[in-house]
Amino acid sequence: MANTIPKETFPFLIKLSKNNNRDWFNDNKAEFKAIETKVKGAYNSLGELLNNHDQIDKVKVFRIYRDVRFSKNKLPYKTHFGGSFHRKKPGLRGGYYLHIQPKNESFIATGFWEPNKEDLFRIRKEFEMDDSEIREILNQTKFKNTWGGFVGDELKTAPKGFDKEHQAIDLIRKKQFIFIKKYTDKEINSKGFLDDVNTSFVNVRPFFDYMSDVLTTNLNGESLL
């Protein structure tokens, strides 16, 4: 069980960022594939840790190749590794993400990146009806020390149909419900890194339990499953 990110990951990604072209990558593809195999092993190890306290039905490490069709940035390769951990639906909502990038650009993220229109409306209606439970979760010491507060996009004013003077408007106007925790290169290379990530994800569970309950019930609390 690979319990660390391989130490050769950052040196390779730094070289790739300086030689982001197909000729160099093809010349060094064997080295990349060897590192990628170890990195995938680390992601799968984290998935196993998560499955000790959650239900993960898929671990996905994203491809190194960039989709440049609709991007001004035509560099062909990503200079990071990214991977997601999907919770078992429909009962469990939310997901986890691990981003590995040199020069202290690594982070983990969790929450709801792009809730669909129906889910977003349901969340906002819940906050409109009662914002005490979500605020209690966000203000728990362990939660706050690990994740801080929400990051992500939000409206400048109230969504259509909501009162801009509502006491929960700071929550209602959000379009994303994301938490991010950053890591240094030294922390990534430490032996206990994956354990720390796992503990951080454990600490987000009160939020996920709450949101899963909201998104699988109607406003009367009746199950939609």
PDB file of C-alpha atoms in Angstrom:
ATOM      1  CA  MET A   1       0.000   0.000   0.000  1.00  0.00           C
ATOM      2  CA  ALA A   2       1.543   3.247  -1.174  1.00  0.00           C
ATOM      3  CA  ASN A   3       1.144   5.602   1.756  1.00  0.00           C
ATOM      4  CA  THR A   4       3.179   8.552   0.460  1.00  0.00           C
ATOM      5  CA  ILE A   5       3.450  10.666  -2.666  1.00  0.00           C
ATOM      6  CA  PRO A   6       6.656   9.510  -4.449  1.00  0.00           C
ATOM      7  CA  LYS A   7       9.520  11.942  -3.893  1.00  0.00           C
ATOM      8  CA  GLU A   8      10.352  12.030  -7.612  1.00  0.00           C
ATOM      9  CA  THR A   9       6.938  13.571  -8.397  1.00  0.00           C
ATOM     10  CA  PHE A  10       7.842  17.217  -7.823  1.00  0.00           C
ATOM     11  CA  PRO A  11      11.203  17.137  -9.663  1.00  0.00           C
ATOM     12  CA  PHE A  12       9.508  15.604 -12.698  1.00  0.00           C
ATOM     13  CA  LEU A  13       6.632  18.124 -12.692  1.00  0.00           C
ATOM     14  CA  ILE A  14       9.108  21.009 -12.428  1.00  0.00           C
ATOM     15  CA  LYS A  15      11.031  19.649 -15.436  1.00  0.00           C
ATOM     16  CA  LEU A  16       7.750  19.239 -17.314  1.00  0.00           C
ATOM     17  CA  SER A  17       6.768  22.858 -16.615  1.00  0.00           C
ATOM     18  CA  LYS A  18      10.040  23.969 -18.230  1.00  0.00           C
ATOM     19  CA  ASN A  19       9.679  21.585 -21.187  1.00  0.00           C
ATOM     20  CA  ASN A  20       5.962  21.509 -21.834  1.00  0.00           C
ATOM     21  CA  ASN A  21       6.062  20.084 -25.338  1.00  0.00           C
ATOM     22  CA  ARG A  22       5.337  16.742 -26.946  1.00  0.00           C
ATOM     23  CA  ASP A  23       8.913  15.942 -27.994  1.00  0.00           C
ATOM     24  CA  TRP A  24      10.296  16.283 -24.472  1.00  0.00           C
ATOM     25  CA  PHE A  25       7.363  14.418 -22.949  1.00  0.00           C
ATOM     26  CA  ASN A  26       7.675  11.529 -25.388  1.00  0.00           C
ATOM     27  CA  ASP A  27      11.409  11.295 -24.638  1.00  0.00           C
ATOM     28  CA  ASN A  28      10.617  11.125 -20.909  1.00  0.00           C
ATOM     29  CA  LYS A  29       7.381   9.160 -21.059  1.00  0.00           C
ATOM     30  CA  ALA A  30       8.802   6.055 -19.391  1.00  0.00           C
ATOM     31  CA  GLU A  31       9.797   8.124 -16.346  1.00  0.00           C
ATOM     32  CA  PHE A  32       6.358   9.740 -16.294  1.00  0.00           C
ATOM     33  CA  LYS A  33       4.526   6.403 -16.462  1.00  0.00           C
ATOM     34  CA  ALA A  34       6.596   5.014 -13.580  1.00  0.00           C
ATOM     35  CA  ILE A  35       5.793   8.068 -11.432  1.00  0.00           C
ATOM     36  CA  GLU A  36       2.135   8.046 -12.478  1.00  0.00           C
ATOM     37  CA  THR A  37       1.797   4.417 -11.365  1.00  0.00           C
ATOM     38  CA  LYS A  38       3.150   5.282  -7.907  1.00  0.00           C
ATOM     39  CA  VAL A  39       0.972   8.406  -7.669  1.00  0.00           C
ATOM     40  CA  LYS A  40      -2.119   6.375  -8.549  1.00  0.00           C
ATOM     41  CA  GLY A  41      -1.101   3.937  -5.822  1.00  0.00           C
ATOM     42  CA  ALA A  42      -1.055   6.804  -3.316  1.00  0.00           C
ATOM     43  CA  TYR A  43      -4.490   7.998  -4.443  1.00  0.00           C
ATOM     44  CA  ASN A  44      -5.867   4.466  -4.130  1.00  0.00           C
ATOM     45  CA  SER A  45      -4.347   4.227  -0.646  1.00  0.00           C
ATOM     46  CA  LEU A  46      -6.153   7.411   0.334  1.00  0.00           C
ATOM     47  CA  GLY A  47      -9.328   5.921  -1.105  1.00  0.00           C
ATOM     48  CA  GLU A  48      -8.870   2.906   1.184  1.00  0.00           C
ATOM     49  CA  LEU A  49      -8.396   5.202   4.180  1.00  0.00           C
ATOM     50  CA  LEU A  50     -11.571   7.082   3.259  1.00  0.00           C
ATOM     51  CA  ASN A  51     -13.497   3.834   2.945  1.00  0.00           C
ATOM     52  CA  ASN A  52     -12.779   3.113   6.600  1.00  0.00           C
ATOM     53  CA  HIS A  53     -15.209   5.889   7.547  1.00  0.00           C
ATOM     54  CA  ASP A  54     -17.074   6.718   4.334  1.00  0.00           C
ATOM     55  CA  GLN A  55     -18.355   4.970   1.214  1.00  0.00           C
ATOM     56  CA  ILE A  56     -16.221   5.772  -1.817  1.00  0.00           C
ATOM     57  CA  ASP A  57     -17.405   4.163  -5.029  1.00  0.00           C
ATOM     58  CA  LYS A  58     -14.772   5.594  -7.380  1.00  0.00           C
ATOM     59  CA  VAL A  59     -11.224   6.961  -7.220  1.00  0.00           C
ATOM     60  CA  LYS A  60     -10.269   8.858 -10.370  1.00  0.00           C
ATOM     61  CA  VAL A  61      -6.807  10.269 -11.134  1.00  0.00           C
ATOM     62  CA  PHE A  62      -7.116  12.719 -14.010  1.00  0.00           C
ATOM     63  CA  ARG A  63      -5.040  12.443 -17.176  1.00  0.00           C
ATOM     64  CA  ILE A  64      -1.908  14.566 -17.573  1.00  0.00           C
ATOM     65  CA  TYR A  65      -3.035  15.666 -21.042  1.00  0.00           C
ATOM     66  CA  ARG A  66      -4.736  19.044 -21.301  1.00  0.00           C
ATOM     67  CA  ASP A  67      -7.809  19.627 -23.461  1.00  0.00           C
ATOM     68  CA  VAL A  68      -6.609  22.650 -25.435  1.00  0.00           C
ATOM     69  CA  ARG A  69      -9.487  22.818 -27.946  1.00  0.00           C
ATOM     70  CA  PHE A  70     -11.270  25.733 -26.271  1.00  0.00           C
ATOM     71  CA  SER A  71      -8.389  27.173 -24.244  1.00  0.00           C
ATOM     72  CA  LYS A  72      -6.086  30.100 -24.963  1.00  0.00           C
ATOM     73  CA  ASN A  73      -3.387  28.129 -23.142  1.00  0.00           C
ATOM     74  CA  LYS A  74      -2.160  25.639 -25.746  1.00  0.00           C
ATOM     75  CA  LEU A  75       0.440  23.908 -23.575  1.00  0.00           C
ATOM     76  CA  PRO A  76      -0.270  20.183 -24.012  1.00  0.00           C
ATOM     77  CA  TYR A  77       0.351  18.911 -20.471  1.00  0.00           C
ATOM     78  CA  LYS A  78      -0.800  19.693 -16.964  1.00  0.00           C
ATOM     79  CA  THR A  79       1.978  20.377 -14.471  1.00  0.00           C
ATOM     80  CA  HIS A  80       0.145  18.801 -11.550  1.00  0.00           C
ATOM     81  CA  PHE A  81      -1.657  15.630 -10.566  1.00  0.00           C
ATOM     82  CA  GLY A  82      -5.311  15.816  -9.589  1.00  0.00           C
ATOM     83  CA  GLY A  83      -7.745  13.173  -8.473  1.00  0.00           C
ATOM     84  CA  SER A  84     -11.253  12.884  -7.080  1.00  0.00           C
ATOM     85  CA  PHE A  85     -12.989  10.527  -4.684  1.00  0.00           C
ATOM     86  CA  HIS A  86     -16.710  10.020  -5.366  1.00  0.00           C
ATOM     87  CA  ARG A  87     -19.062   9.239  -2.501  1.00  0.00           C
ATOM     88  CA  LYS A  88     -21.702   6.587  -3.109  1.00  0.00           C
ATOM     89  CA  LYS A  89     -24.860   8.155  -4.500  1.00  0.00           C
ATOM     90  CA  PRO A  90     -27.760   8.751  -4.273  1.00  0.00           C
ATOM     91  CA  GLY A  91     -27.702   8.676  -0.475  1.00  0.00           C
ATOM     92  CA  LEU A  92     -24.317  10.336   0.028  1.00  0.00           C
ATOM     93  CA  ARG A  93     -23.536  13.720  -1.497  1.00  0.00           C
ATOM     94  CA  GLY A  94     -20.349  15.745  -1.919  1.00  0.00           C
ATOM     95  CA  GLY A  95     -16.862  14.664  -2.895  1.00  0.00           C
ATOM     96  CA  TYR A  96     -13.157  14.928  -2.152  1.00  0.00           C
ATOM     97  CA  TYR A  97     -10.268  16.194  -4.295  1.00  0.00           C
ATOM     98  CA  LEU A  98      -6.467  16.001  -3.952  1.00  0.00           C
ATOM     99  CA  HIS A  99      -4.219  18.311  -6.005  1.00  0.00           C
ATOM    100  CA  ILE A 100      -0.449  17.715  -6.130  1.00  0.00           C
ATOM    101  CA  GLN A 101       1.640  20.572  -7.577  1.00  0.00           C
ATOM    102  CA  PRO A 102       5.176  21.791  -6.806  1.00  0.00           C
ATOM    103  CA  LYS A 103       6.162  25.183  -5.395  1.00  0.00           C
ATOM    104  CA  ASN A 104       3.668  24.900  -2.525  1.00  0.00           C
ATOM    105  CA  GLU A 105       0.635  24.882  -4.820  1.00  0.00           C
ATOM    106  CA  SER A 106      -0.824  21.602  -3.507  1.00  0.00           C
ATOM    107  CA  PHE A 107      -4.194  21.480  -1.773  1.00  0.00           C
ATOM    108  CA  ILE A 108      -7.149  19.343  -0.875  1.00  0.00           C
ATOM    109  CA  ALA A 109     -10.715  20.430  -1.520  1.00  0.00           C
ATOM    110  CA  THR A 110     -14.118  19.156  -0.590  1.00  0.00           C
ATOM    111  CA  GLY A 111     -17.733  20.161  -0.799  1.00  0.00           C
ATOM    112  CA  PHE A 112     -19.962  21.010  -3.744  1.00  0.00           C
ATOM    113  CA  TRP A 113     -18.235  22.485  -6.811  1.00  0.00           C
ATOM    114  CA  GLU A 114     -21.139  22.891  -9.233  1.00  0.00           C
ATOM    115  CA  PRO A 115     -24.444  21.884  -7.647  1.00  0.00           C
ATOM    116  CA  ASN A 116     -27.142  21.503 -10.281  1.00  0.00           C
ATOM    117  CA  LYS A 117     -30.006  23.986 -10.406  1.00  0.00           C
ATOM    118  CA  GLU A 118     -32.369  21.798  -8.374  1.00  0.00           C
ATOM    119  CA  ASP A 119     -29.823  21.019  -5.639  1.00  0.00           C
ATOM    120  CA  LEU A 120     -28.736  24.646  -5.377  1.00  0.00           C
ATOM    121  CA  PHE A 121     -32.352  25.798  -4.971  1.00  0.00           C
ATOM    122  CA  ARG A 122     -33.003  23.105  -2.349  1.00  0.00           C
ATOM    123  CA  ILE A 123     -29.911  24.152  -0.353  1.00  0.00           C
ATOM    124  CA  ARG A 124     -30.883  27.804  -0.497  1.00  0.00           C
ATOM    125  CA  LYS A 125     -34.439  27.051   0.647  1.00  0.00           C
ATOM    126  CA  GLU A 126     -33.024  25.091   3.591  1.00  0.00           C
ATOM    127  CA  PHE A 127     -30.853  28.034   4.615  1.00  0.00           C
ATOM    128  CA  GLU A 128     -33.837  30.354   4.193  1.00  0.00           C
ATOM    129  CA  MET A 129     -35.974  28.186   6.449  1.00  0.00           C
ATOM    130  CA  ASP A 130     -33.347  27.545   9.143  1.00  0.00           C
ATOM    131  CA  ASP A 131     -29.666  28.517   9.057  1.00  0.00           C
ATOM    132  CA  SER A 132     -28.887  27.558  12.662  1.00  0.00           C
ATOM    133  CA  GLU A 133     -27.737  23.975  11.975  1.00  0.00           C
ATOM    134  CA  ILE A 134     -25.324  24.840   9.165  1.00  0.00           C
ATOM    135  CA  ARG A 135     -23.843  27.713  11.193  1.00  0.00           C
ATOM    136  CA  GLU A 136     -23.364  25.428  14.184  1.00  0.00           C
ATOM    137  CA  ILE A 137     -21.439  22.975  11.967  1.00  0.00           C
ATOM    138  CA  LEU A 138     -19.288  25.697  10.378  1.00  0.00           C
ATOM    139  CA  ASN A 139     -18.420  27.107  13.801  1.00  0.00           C
ATOM    140  CA  GLN A 140     -17.344  23.827  15.407  1.00  0.00           C
ATOM    141  CA  THR A 141     -13.759  24.296  16.587  1.00  0.00           C
ATOM    142  CA  LYS A 142     -12.356  21.158  14.930  1.00  0.00           C
ATOM    143  CA  PHE A 143     -14.137  21.953  11.669  1.00  0.00           C
ATOM    144  CA  LYS A 144     -13.088  25.596  11.626  1.00  0.00           C
ATOM    145  CA  ASN A 145      -9.453  24.836  12.511  1.00  0.00           C
ATOM    146  CA  THR A 146      -9.257  22.342   9.656  1.00  0.00           C
ATOM    147  CA  TRP A 147     -11.200  24.078   6.892  1.00  0.00           C
ATOM    148  CA  GLY A 148     -11.878  27.691   7.789  1.00  0.00           C
ATOM    149  CA  GLY A 149     -14.940  28.924   5.879  1.00  0.00           C
ATOM    150  CA  PHE A 150     -16.561  28.544   2.476  1.00  0.00           C
ATOM    151  CA  VAL A 151     -14.701  29.546  -0.676  1.00  0.00           C
ATOM    152  CA  GLY A 152     -16.152  29.686  -4.175  1.00  0.00           C
ATOM    153  CA  ASP A 153     -18.389  31.818  -6.355  1.00  0.00           C
ATOM    154  CA  GLU A 154     -21.364  33.736  -5.058  1.00  0.00           C
ATOM    155  CA  LEU A 155     -23.892  36.267  -6.296  1.00  0.00           C
ATOM    156  CA  LYS A 156     -23.464  39.938  -5.450  1.00  0.00           C
ATOM    157  CA  THR A 157     -27.076  40.152  -4.375  1.00  0.00           C
ATOM    158  CA  ALA A 158     -29.960  37.822  -3.547  1.00  0.00           C
ATOM    159  CA  PRO A 159     -30.988  35.073  -5.984  1.00  0.00           C
ATOM    160  CA  LYS A 160     -34.355  35.570  -7.659  1.00  0.00           C
ATOM    161  CA  GLY A 161     -37.183  34.894  -5.218  1.00  0.00           C
ATOM    162  CA  PHE A 162     -35.098  35.402  -2.059  1.00  0.00           C
ATOM    163  CA  ASP A 163     -35.111  38.398   0.282  1.00  0.00           C
ATOM    164  CA  LYS A 164     -31.833  40.334   0.107  1.00  0.00           C
ATOM    165  CA  GLU A 165     -32.358  41.335   3.758  1.00  0.00           C
ATOM    166  CA  HIS A 166     -32.718  37.738   4.978  1.00  0.00           C
ATOM    167  CA  GLN A 167     -30.474  36.864   7.949  1.00  0.00           C
ATOM    168  CA  ALA A 168     -28.939  33.986   5.961  1.00  0.00           C
ATOM    169  CA  ILE A 169     -28.341  35.934   2.749  1.00  0.00           C
ATOM    170  CA  ASP A 170     -24.569  35.467   3.149  1.00  0.00           C
ATOM    171  CA  LEU A 171     -25.186  31.719   2.696  1.00  0.00           C
ATOM    172  CA  ILE A 172     -28.111  31.915   0.281  1.00  0.00           C
ATOM    173  CA  ARG A 173     -26.225  33.908  -2.348  1.00  0.00           C
ATOM    174  CA  LYS A 174     -23.442  31.316  -2.650  1.00  0.00           C
ATOM    175  CA  LYS A 175     -23.251  29.299  -5.866  1.00  0.00           C
ATOM    176  CA  GLN A 176     -20.597  26.884  -4.591  1.00  0.00           C
ATOM    177  CA  PHE A 177     -19.980  25.345  -1.193  1.00  0.00           C
ATOM    178  CA  ILE A 178     -16.276  24.501  -1.182  1.00  0.00           C
ATOM    179  CA  PHE A 179     -13.578  24.141   1.446  1.00  0.00           C
ATOM    180  CA  ILE A 180      -9.847  24.181   0.634  1.00  0.00           C
ATOM    181  CA  LYS A 181      -6.797  23.303   2.707  1.00  0.00           C
ATOM    182  CA  LYS A 182      -3.321  24.084   1.313  1.00  0.00           C
ATOM    183  CA  TYR A 183      -0.101  22.102   1.774  1.00  0.00           C
ATOM    184  CA  THR A 184       3.585  22.919   1.370  1.00  0.00           C
ATOM    185  CA  ASP A 185       5.944  20.728  -0.651  1.00  0.00           C
ATOM    186  CA  LYS A 186       7.576  19.620   2.601  1.00  0.00           C
ATOM    187  CA  GLU A 187       4.209  18.527   3.999  1.00  0.00           C
ATOM    188  CA  ILE A 188       3.387  16.615   0.819  1.00  0.00           C
ATOM    189  CA  ASN A 189       6.675  14.719   1.057  1.00  0.00           C
ATOM    190  CA  SER A 190       6.219  13.848   4.735  1.00  0.00           C
ATOM    191  CA  LYS A 191       5.402  10.298   5.778  1.00  0.00           C
ATOM    192  CA  GLY A 192       2.154  11.277   7.494  1.00  0.00           C
ATOM    193  CA  PHE A 193       0.713  13.319   4.623  1.00  0.00           C
ATOM    194  CA  LEU A 194      -2.060  10.923   3.548  1.00  0.00           C
ATOM    195  CA  ASP A 195      -3.054  10.353   7.170  1.00  0.00           C
ATOM    196  CA  ASP A 196      -3.393  14.120   7.643  1.00  0.00           C
ATOM    197  CA  VAL A 197      -5.502  14.381   4.495  1.00  0.00           C
ATOM    198  CA  ASN A 198      -7.702  11.548   5.693  1.00  0.00           C
ATOM    199  CA  THR A 199      -8.166  13.185   9.110  1.00  0.00           C
ATOM    200  CA  SER A 200      -9.064  16.469   7.430  1.00  0.00           C
ATOM    201  CA  PHE A 201     -11.698  14.704   5.351  1.00  0.00           C
ATOM    202  CA  VAL A 202     -13.038  12.993   8.492  1.00  0.00           C
ATOM    203  CA  ASN A 203     -13.526  16.459   9.978  1.00  0.00           C
ATOM    204  CA  VAL A 204     -15.766  17.564   7.096  1.00  0.00           C
ATOM    205  CA  ARG A 205     -18.277  14.772   7.716  1.00  0.00           C
ATOM    206  CA  PRO A 206     -20.729  16.805   9.853  1.00  0.00           C
ATOM    207  CA  PHE A 207     -21.143  19.109   6.845  1.00  0.00           C
ATOM    208  CA  PHE A 208     -21.568  16.208   4.419  1.00  0.00           C
ATOM    209  CA  ASP A 209     -24.040  14.427   6.695  1.00  0.00           C
ATOM    210  CA  TYR A 210     -26.090  17.621   6.922  1.00  0.00           C
ATOM    211  CA  MET A 211     -25.998  18.342   3.178  1.00  0.00           C
ATOM    212  CA  SER A 212     -26.771  14.725   2.269  1.00  0.00           C
ATOM    213  CA  ASP A 213     -29.806  14.867   4.525  1.00  0.00           C
ATOM    214  CA  VAL A 214     -30.943  18.150   2.953  1.00  0.00           C
ATOM    215  CA  LEU A 215     -30.505  16.904  -0.619  1.00  0.00           C
ATOM    216  CA  THR A 216     -32.304  13.611  -0.091  1.00  0.00           C
ATOM    217  CA  THR A 217     -35.392  15.106   1.593  1.00  0.00           C
ATOM    218  CA  ASN A 218     -38.001  17.732   0.833  1.00  0.00           C
ATOM    219  CA  LEU A 219     -38.609  20.806   2.989  1.00  0.00           C
ATOM    220  CA  ASN A 220     -40.878  18.732   5.220  1.00  0.00           C
ATOM    221  CA  GLY A 221     -38.026  16.322   5.926  1.00  0.00           C
ATOM    222  CA  GLU A 222     -39.614  13.508   3.905  1.00  0.00           C
ATOM    223  CA  SER A 223     -37.207  11.203   2.052  1.00  0.00           C
ATOM    224  CA  LEU A 224     -36.931  11.580  -1.720  1.00  0.00           C
ATOM    225  CA  LEU A 225     -35.094   8.286  -2.174  1.00  0.00           C
TER     226      LEU A 225
END
